[in-house]
Amino acid sequence: MQSPCIAMLLAGGEGRRLGVLTRSKAKPAVHFGGEYRIIDFALSNCANSGIPAVGVVTQYQAASLHRHIGGGRSWTSRITLLPPRSGEYEGTADAVYKNFTYLREQNPEDVLVLSGDHIYQMDYRELLKRHRDSGADATIAVTPVAWEEAHRFGIMRTDADGQVVEFTEKPSTPASNLASMGIYVFKWSYLKRMLEQDAASIQSSHDFGKDVIPAMLAAGDRLQTYAYKGYWRDVGTVESLWEAHMDLVGEQPKFRCHTQTWPMPGHTSSPVPVMGKRIPGEARLHQALVASEAAVFGQVERSVVSQGAFVGHGSVLRNCVVMPTARIGSNVFIRNAIIGEGAVIEDGATVGSLSGSAIEVVGDGERVARKADKMSKIYLPVGQFQLEHIR
């Protein structure tokens, strides 16, 4: 039987711009939001959108994703891991082309191609409806981005009907700020033909944005857009990863990872404060998101503390991301920083500075020793904080 639509989730990225955070894991396997990983958002979108089957294409540090995806989350979609059988995938288009056997077995009407390193909640059924109603050969999900960030994306111009008339991958001087989200829908028969042509080209780098999409336009094929108006972030840099975490906290959070209407499989955070060993009376949380199994004894402001992390007595965290199982000692000050998984910040240490705006990163498993004692200058009065709900 023919499946209406299946997904190919591209999750093989190395994530060099995330630096030490991807030293031992693939970019989509980086932790996010306290108790998830980046890839979970695309997978939950598939589950909530009723996509029956997902092929997850892995490459760099594939074991980090294989352990996670097979680790017990209750995905409702049927997931198949697709590491390269020999050599490496040469590009995003090549990664799909080399898995034609899987696609033929699934026999879909349409193929949904996704990136595994974005934070968003999208009902793919609306995208598919747009694609089928328009009669397009392919449809790209698009969203406006900040002009200063436009050079990082595939940028396009469209006509009044939303059909693509010009597309440039990562232009040095963008002509617009309408960006591809790296989410495509293709008719399977059309995708098969285009990728076979691309594979035969010795000039091609076998990438959707650099090669396949421009070839479609050059051939005069119909390439439609789907305008997405919800929250979406590409978290491919340290700064964007930190900013996306800051969107989870504040007076009015811009994004929530898990909602009743759009659940995240495996969600375990408590909806109310838990008093006792984990969050004792002396802890002070202000605009903070604290995941399950974390222990906080200090002061946390506008920060995300992940599963199994520990924050010691007298410590102050501001504008921080603390990854799972990290240990923050006593009388520590951390500002504008990401603390990697399993990292140790020793008693009295300082990470970040009061005046600097750059995001400091402590890698997975790294240790930071005490350099100076500045706690008397930066520890704020108790009255400026309140214990909030743990979301």
mmCIF file of N, CA and C in Angstrom, residues 18 27 35 55 111 159 176 267 273 342 381-382:
data_model
loop_
_atom_site.group_PDB
_atom_site.id
_atom_site.type_symbol
_atom_site.label_atom_id
_atom_site.label_comp_id
_atom_site.label_asym_id
_atom_site.label_seq_id
_atom_site.Cartn_x
_atom_site.Cartn_y
_atom_site.Cartn_z
ATOM 1 N N LEU A 18 28.974 25.032 17.039
ATOM 2 C CA LEU A 18 28.641 24.834 18.454
ATOM 3 C C LEU A 18 29.865 24.446 19.278
ATOM 4 N N LYS A 27 25.131 17.424 16.370
ATOM 5 C CA LYS A 27 24.398 18.648 16.686
ATOM 6 C C LYS A 27 22.948 18.367 17.085
ATOM 7 N N GLU A 35 15.247 19.008 29.392
ATOM 8 C CA GLU A 35 15.092 17.559 29.388
ATOM 9 C C GLU A 35 14.916 16.963 27.992
ATOM 10 N N GLY A 55 12.471 8.267 8.519
ATOM 11 C CA GLY A 55 13.829 7.781 8.351
ATOM 12 C C GLY A 55 14.789 8.819 8.885
ATOM 13 N N VAL A 111 7.208 13.019 -0.018
ATOM 14 C CA VAL A 111 8.321 12.881 0.917
ATOM 15 C C VAL A 111 8.560 14.225 1.592
ATOM 16 N N ASP A 159 6.557 35.322 -6.023
ATOM 17 C CA ASP A 159 5.560 36.167 -6.682
ATOM 18 C C ASP A 159 4.339 36.306 -5.781
ATOM 19 N N SER A 176 16.544 39.557 0.067
ATOM 20 C CA SER A 176 15.350 39.579 0.912
ATOM 21 C C SER A 176 15.704 38.890 2.224
ATOM 22 N N HIS A 267 7.724 13.790 28.261
ATOM 23 C CA HIS A 267 7.752 14.980 29.105
ATOM 24 C C HIS A 267 7.549 14.602 30.561
ATOM 25 N N PRO A 273 5.956 23.759 42.102
ATOM 26 C CA PRO A 273 7.206 23.660 42.865
ATOM 27 C C PRO A 273 7.257 22.381 43.689
ATOM 28 N N GLY A 342 27.673 17.283 32.243
ATOM 29 C CA GLY A 342 28.652 16.662 33.120
ATOM 30 C C GLY A 342 29.814 17.552 33.510
ATOM 31 N N PRO A 381 19.975 40.764 47.092
ATOM 32 C CA PRO A 381 19.109 40.560 48.263
ATOM 33 C C PRO A 381 17.996 39.555 47.976
ATOM 34 N N VAL A 382 17.598 38.851 49.015
ATOM 35 C CA VAL A 382 16.564 37.831 48.873
ATOM 36 C C VAL A 382 15.268 38.440 48.368
#
